[in-house]
Short mmCIF file of C-alpha atoms and ligand atoms in Angstrom, two decimals:
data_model
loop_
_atom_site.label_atom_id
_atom_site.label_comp_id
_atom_site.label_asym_id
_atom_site.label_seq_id
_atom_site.Cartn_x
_atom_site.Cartn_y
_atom_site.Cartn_z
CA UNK A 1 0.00 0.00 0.00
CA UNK A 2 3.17 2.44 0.76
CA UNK A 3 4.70 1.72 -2.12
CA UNK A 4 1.45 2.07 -4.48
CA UNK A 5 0.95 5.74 -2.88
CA UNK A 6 4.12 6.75 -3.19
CA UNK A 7 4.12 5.59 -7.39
CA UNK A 8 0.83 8.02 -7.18
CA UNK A 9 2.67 10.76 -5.29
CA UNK A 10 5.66 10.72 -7.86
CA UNK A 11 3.52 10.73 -10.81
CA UNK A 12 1.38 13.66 -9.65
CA UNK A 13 4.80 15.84 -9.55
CA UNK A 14 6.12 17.75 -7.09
CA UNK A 15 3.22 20.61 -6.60
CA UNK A 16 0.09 18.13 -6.65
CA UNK A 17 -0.77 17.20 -10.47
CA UNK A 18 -0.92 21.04 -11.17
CA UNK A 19 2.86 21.11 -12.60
CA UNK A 20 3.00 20.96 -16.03
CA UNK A 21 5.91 20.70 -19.11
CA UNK A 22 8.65 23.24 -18.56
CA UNK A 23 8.22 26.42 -20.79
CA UNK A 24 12.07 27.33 -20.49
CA UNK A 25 12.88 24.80 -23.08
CA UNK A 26 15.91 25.62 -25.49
CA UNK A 27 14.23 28.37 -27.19
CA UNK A 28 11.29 30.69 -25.27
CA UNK A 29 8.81 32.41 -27.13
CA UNK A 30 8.38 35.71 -25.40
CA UNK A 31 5.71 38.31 -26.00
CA UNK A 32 7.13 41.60 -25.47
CA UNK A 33 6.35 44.89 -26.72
CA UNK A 34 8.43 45.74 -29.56
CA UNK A 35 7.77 49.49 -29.99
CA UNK A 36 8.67 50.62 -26.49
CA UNK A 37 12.26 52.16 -26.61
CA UNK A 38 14.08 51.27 -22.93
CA UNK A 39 11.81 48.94 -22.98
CA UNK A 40 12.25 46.92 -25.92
CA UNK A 41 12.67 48.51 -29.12
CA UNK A 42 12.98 46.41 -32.75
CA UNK A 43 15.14 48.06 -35.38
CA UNK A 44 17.56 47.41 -38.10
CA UNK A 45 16.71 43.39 -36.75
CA UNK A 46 17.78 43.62 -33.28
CA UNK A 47 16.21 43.70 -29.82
CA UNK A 48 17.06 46.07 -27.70
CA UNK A 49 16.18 47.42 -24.57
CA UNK A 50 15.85 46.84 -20.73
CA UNK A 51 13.21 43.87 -20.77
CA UNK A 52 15.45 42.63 -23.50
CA UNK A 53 18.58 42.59 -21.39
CA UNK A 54 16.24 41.18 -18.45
CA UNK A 55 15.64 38.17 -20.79
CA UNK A 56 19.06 37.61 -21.90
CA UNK A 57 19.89 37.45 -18.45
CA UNK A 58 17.25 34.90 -17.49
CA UNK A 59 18.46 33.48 -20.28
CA UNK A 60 22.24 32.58 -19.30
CA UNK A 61 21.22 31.67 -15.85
CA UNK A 62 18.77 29.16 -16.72
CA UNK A 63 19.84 27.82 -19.96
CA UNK A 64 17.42 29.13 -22.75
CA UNK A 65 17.75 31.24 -25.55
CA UNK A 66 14.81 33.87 -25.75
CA UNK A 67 12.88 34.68 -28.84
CA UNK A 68 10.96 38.24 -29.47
CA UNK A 69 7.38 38.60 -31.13
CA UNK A 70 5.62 41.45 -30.78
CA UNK A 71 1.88 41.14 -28.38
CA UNK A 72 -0.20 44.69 -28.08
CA UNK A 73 -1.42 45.09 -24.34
CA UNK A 74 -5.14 43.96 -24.82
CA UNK A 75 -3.77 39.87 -25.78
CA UNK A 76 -0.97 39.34 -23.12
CA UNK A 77 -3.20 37.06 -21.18
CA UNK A 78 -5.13 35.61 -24.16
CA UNK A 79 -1.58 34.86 -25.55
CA UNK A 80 -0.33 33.24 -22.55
CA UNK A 81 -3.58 31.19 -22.31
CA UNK A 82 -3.34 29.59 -25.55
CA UNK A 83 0.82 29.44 -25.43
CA UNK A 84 1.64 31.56 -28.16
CA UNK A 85 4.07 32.71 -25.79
CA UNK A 86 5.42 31.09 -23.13
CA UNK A 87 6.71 33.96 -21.25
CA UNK A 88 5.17 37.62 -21.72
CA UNK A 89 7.76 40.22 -20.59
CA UNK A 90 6.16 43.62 -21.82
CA UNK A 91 5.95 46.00 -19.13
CA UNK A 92 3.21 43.97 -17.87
CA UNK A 93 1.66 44.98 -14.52
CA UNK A 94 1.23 42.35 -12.27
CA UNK A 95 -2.72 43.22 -10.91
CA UNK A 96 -5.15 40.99 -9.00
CA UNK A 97 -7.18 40.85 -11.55
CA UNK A 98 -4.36 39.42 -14.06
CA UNK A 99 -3.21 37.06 -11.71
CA UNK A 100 -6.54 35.51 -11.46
CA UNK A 101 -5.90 34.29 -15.56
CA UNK A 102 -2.00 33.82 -15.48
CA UNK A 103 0.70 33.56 -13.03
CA UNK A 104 3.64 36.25 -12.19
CA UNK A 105 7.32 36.57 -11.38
CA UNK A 106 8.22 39.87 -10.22
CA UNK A 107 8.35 42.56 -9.98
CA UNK A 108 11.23 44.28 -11.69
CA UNK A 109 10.39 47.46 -11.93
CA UNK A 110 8.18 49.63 -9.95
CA UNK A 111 6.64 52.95 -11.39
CA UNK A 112 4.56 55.56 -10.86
CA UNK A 113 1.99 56.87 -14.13
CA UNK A 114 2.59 60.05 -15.69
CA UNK A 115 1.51 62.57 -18.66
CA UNK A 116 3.63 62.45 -21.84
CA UNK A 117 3.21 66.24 -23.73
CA UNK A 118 5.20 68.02 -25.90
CA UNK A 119 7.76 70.19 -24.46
CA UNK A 120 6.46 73.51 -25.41
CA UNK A 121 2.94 72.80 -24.15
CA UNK A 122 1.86 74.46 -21.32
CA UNK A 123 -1.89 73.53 -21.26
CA UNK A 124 -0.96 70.52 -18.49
CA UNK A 125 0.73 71.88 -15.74
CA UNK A 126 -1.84 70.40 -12.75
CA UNK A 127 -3.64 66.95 -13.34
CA UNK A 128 -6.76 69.11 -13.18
CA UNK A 129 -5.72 70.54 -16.45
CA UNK A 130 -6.32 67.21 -18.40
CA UNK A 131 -9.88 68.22 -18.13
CA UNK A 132 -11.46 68.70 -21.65
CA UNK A 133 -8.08 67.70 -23.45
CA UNK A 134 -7.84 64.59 -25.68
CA UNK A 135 -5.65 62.02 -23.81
CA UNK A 136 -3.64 58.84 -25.80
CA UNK A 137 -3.73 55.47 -23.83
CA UNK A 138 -3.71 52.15 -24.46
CA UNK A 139 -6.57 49.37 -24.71
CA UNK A 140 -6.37 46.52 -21.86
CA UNK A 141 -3.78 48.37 -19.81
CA UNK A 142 -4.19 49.80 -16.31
CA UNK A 143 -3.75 53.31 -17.58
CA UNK A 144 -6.78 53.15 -19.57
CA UNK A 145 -8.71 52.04 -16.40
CA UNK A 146 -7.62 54.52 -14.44
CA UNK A 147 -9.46 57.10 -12.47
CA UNK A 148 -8.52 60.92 -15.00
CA UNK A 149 -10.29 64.25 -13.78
CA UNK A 150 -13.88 64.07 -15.24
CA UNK A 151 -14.17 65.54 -18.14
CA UNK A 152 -10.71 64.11 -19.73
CA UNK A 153 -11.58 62.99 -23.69
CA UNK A 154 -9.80 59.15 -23.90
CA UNK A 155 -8.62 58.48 -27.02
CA UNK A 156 -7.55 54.62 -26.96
CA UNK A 157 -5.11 53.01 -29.35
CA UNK A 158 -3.53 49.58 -29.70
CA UNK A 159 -0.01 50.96 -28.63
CA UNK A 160 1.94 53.10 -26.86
CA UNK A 161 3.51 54.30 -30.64
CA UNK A 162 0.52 54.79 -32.05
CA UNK A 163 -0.34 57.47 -29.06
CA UNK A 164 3.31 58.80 -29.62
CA UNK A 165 2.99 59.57 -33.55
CA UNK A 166 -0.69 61.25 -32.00
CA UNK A 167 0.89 63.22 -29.98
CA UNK A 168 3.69 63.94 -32.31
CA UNK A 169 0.94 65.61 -35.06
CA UNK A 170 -0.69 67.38 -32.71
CA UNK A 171 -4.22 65.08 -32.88
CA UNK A 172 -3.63 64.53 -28.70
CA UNK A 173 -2.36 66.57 -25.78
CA UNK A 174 -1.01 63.67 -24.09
CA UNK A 175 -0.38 60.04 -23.68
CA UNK A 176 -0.91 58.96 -20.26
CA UNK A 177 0.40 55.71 -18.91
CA UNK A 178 3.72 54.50 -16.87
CA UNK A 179 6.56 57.00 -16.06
CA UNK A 180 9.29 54.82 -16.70
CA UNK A 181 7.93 53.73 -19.93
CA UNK A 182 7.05 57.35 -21.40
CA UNK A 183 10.43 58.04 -20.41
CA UNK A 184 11.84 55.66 -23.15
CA UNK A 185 9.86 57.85 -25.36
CA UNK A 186 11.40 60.71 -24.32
CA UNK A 187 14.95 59.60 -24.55
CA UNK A 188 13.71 58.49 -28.48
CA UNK A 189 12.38 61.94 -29.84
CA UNK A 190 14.79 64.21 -27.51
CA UNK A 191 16.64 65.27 -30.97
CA UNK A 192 13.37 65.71 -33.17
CA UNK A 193 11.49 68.12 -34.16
CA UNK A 194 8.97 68.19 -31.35
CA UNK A 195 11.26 66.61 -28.02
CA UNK A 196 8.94 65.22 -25.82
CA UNK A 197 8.95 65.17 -21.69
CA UNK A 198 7.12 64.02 -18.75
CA UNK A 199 4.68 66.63 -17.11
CA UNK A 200 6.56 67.65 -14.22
CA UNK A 201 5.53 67.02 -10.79
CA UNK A 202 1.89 65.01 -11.89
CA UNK A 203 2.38 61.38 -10.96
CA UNK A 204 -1.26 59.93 -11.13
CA UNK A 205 -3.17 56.90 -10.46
CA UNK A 206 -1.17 53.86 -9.16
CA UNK A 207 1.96 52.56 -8.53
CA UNK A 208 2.47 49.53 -11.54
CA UNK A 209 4.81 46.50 -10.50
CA UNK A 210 6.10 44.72 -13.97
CA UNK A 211 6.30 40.82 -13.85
CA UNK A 212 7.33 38.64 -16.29
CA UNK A 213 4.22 36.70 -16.81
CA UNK A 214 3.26 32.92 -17.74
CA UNK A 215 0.43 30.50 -18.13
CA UNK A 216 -1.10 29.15 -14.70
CA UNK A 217 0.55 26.01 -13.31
CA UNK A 218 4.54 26.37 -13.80
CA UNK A 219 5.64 26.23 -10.52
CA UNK A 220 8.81 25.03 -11.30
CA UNK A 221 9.44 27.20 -13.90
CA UNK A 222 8.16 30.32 -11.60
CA UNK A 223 10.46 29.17 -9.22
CA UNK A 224 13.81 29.06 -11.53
CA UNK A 225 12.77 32.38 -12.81
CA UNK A 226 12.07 33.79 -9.19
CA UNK A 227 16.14 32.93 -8.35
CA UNK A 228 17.61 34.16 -11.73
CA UNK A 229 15.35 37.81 -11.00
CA UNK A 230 16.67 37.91 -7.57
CA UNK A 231 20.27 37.83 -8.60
CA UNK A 232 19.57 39.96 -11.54
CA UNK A 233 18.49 42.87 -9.67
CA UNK A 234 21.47 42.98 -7.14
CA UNK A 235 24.09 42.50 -10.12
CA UNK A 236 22.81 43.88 -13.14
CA UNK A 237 19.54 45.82 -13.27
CA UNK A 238 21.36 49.42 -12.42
CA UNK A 239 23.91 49.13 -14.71
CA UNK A 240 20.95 47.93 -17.50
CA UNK A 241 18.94 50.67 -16.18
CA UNK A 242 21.54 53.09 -16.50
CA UNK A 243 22.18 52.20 -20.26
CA UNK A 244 18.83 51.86 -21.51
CA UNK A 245 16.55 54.44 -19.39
CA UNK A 246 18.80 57.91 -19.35
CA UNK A 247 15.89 59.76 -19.27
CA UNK A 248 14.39 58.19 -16.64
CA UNK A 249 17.98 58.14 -15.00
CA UNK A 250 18.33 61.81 -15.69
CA UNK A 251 15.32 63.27 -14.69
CA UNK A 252 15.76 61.83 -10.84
CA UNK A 253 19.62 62.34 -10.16
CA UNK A 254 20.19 60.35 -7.48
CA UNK A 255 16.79 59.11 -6.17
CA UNK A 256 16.37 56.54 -9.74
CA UNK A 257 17.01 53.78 -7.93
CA UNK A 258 14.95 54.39 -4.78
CA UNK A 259 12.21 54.94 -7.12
CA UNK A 260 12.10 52.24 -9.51
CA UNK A 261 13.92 48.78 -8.53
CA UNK A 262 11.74 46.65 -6.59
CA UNK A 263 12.17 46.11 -2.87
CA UNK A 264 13.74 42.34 -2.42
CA UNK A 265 10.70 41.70 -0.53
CA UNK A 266 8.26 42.60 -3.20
CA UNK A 267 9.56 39.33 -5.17
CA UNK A 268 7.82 36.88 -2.89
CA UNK A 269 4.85 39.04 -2.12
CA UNK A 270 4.16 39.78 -5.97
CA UNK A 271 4.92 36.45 -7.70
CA UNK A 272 2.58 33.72 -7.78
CA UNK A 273 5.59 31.48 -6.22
CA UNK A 274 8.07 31.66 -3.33
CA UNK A 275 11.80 30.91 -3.07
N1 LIG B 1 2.02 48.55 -17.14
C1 LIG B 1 0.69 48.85 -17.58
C2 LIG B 1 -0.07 47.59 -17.94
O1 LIG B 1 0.43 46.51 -17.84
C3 LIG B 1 0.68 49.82 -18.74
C4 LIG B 1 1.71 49.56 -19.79
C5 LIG B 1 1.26 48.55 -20.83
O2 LIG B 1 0.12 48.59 -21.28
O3 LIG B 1 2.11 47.74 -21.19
O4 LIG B 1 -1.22 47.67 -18.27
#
């Protein structure tokens, strides 16, 4: 009878049944926004950016080479549901609601939301002022749940680029969503002919955590990415950071780190595994 249980136990797997096939196989298919400079940026057919480095990194540590396709906000869960990704890294905010469809890892980067505007305007100098101006966010992201002045005019988009070249022509006022990641923006169009900044002093709505997300059930799998994330942000996310966010680095001399990296703490409380 002991031995017959113990067959069951060790067929069930480790976590009770729920464990499935490892996703970190020798190549990952990750979901990641590729029109988010800092972020993760495609052009002249290369990769580049912080979530990009973040991968690579995962990548050495746990023995998988990571593969890029571009997912818009609104299909990160679907995507992850039906595996045509296995891993979603694309400044994806780890929510209740979220983790309720897939599981998390994170986070590795904390931030604040802001106003992107054009820096000449002065029409946004208060959040009050968004009142009665047309405002650029994004479909199935927090920002475009979030509580604006009444009276704001949302104009939703697919991507954060597509609210970008909006703003660019003049058809928007601003694009609200995630500092950190309108800061990438501004770093990309600080030589053109309408540079770009962050409303100062209006941080709005709430704090977003980014996880690297994955379909319900990888415990393993959360687990080995848990470690790798832990020793990534102790040994390389500043100097990553520092390369790939100087906006973001420049616009809070100083205080940048406070801000943004996680507290080691926030790993265990955030993800939907422990280590
Ligand atoms: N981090 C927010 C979210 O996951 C906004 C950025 C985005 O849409 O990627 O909804």
């Amino acid at each position: 009878m002991a031995a017959l249980l113990l067959v069951t136990v060790t067929a069930c797997g480790p976590s009770g049944g729920s464990d499935q096939k490892s996703l970190l196989h020798e190549r990952v298919f990750i979901g990641g926004k590729t029109d988010q400079p800092g972020f993760n940026l495609h052009a002249a057919h290369t990769d580049r950016g912080l979530e990009v480095d973040l991968a690579n990194y995962l990548g050495k540590e746990i023995g998988f080479k990571s593969k890029f396709h571009d997912v818009i906000s609104a299909k990160r869960e679907q995507e992850l549901k039906d595996g045509t990704s296995d891993l979603v890294i694309a400044t994806y905010s780890i929510t209740p609601d979220r983790k309720e469809q897939v599981d998390f890892v994170g986070p590795y980067l904390v931030t604040g939301q802001g106003f992107l505007i054009r820096e000449k305007y002065k029409g946004i100098k208060t959040e009050k002022d968004v009142a009665g101006k047309i405002i650029c966010t994004v479909e199935g992201s927090t920002s475009a749940v979030a509580q604006l002045p009444r009276g704001t005019i949302l104009h939703i988009e697919p991507d954060y680029s597509s609210c970008v070249d909006k703003l660019q022509g003049g058809a928007v006022q601003a694009v609200f969503t995630d500092e950190a990641l309108l800061y990438g923006f501004v770093e990309q169009y600080k030589n053109s002919k309408h540079p770009l900044k962050v409303a100062p002093g209006i941080t709005s709505g709430l704090i977003n955590r980014y996880g690297i997300g994955l379909p319900k059930g990888h415990t393993a799998d959360c687990k080995k990415l848990l470690r790798a994330l832990r020793t990534y942000l102790t040994e390389e996310w500043a100097a990553d950071v520092k390369v790939q966010l100087q906006a973001l680095v420049h616009a809070y001399p100083g205080d940048w780190e406070n801000r943004f990296r996680p507290d080691p703490e926030d790993l265990n409380r955030y993800s939907s595994c422990e280590t």
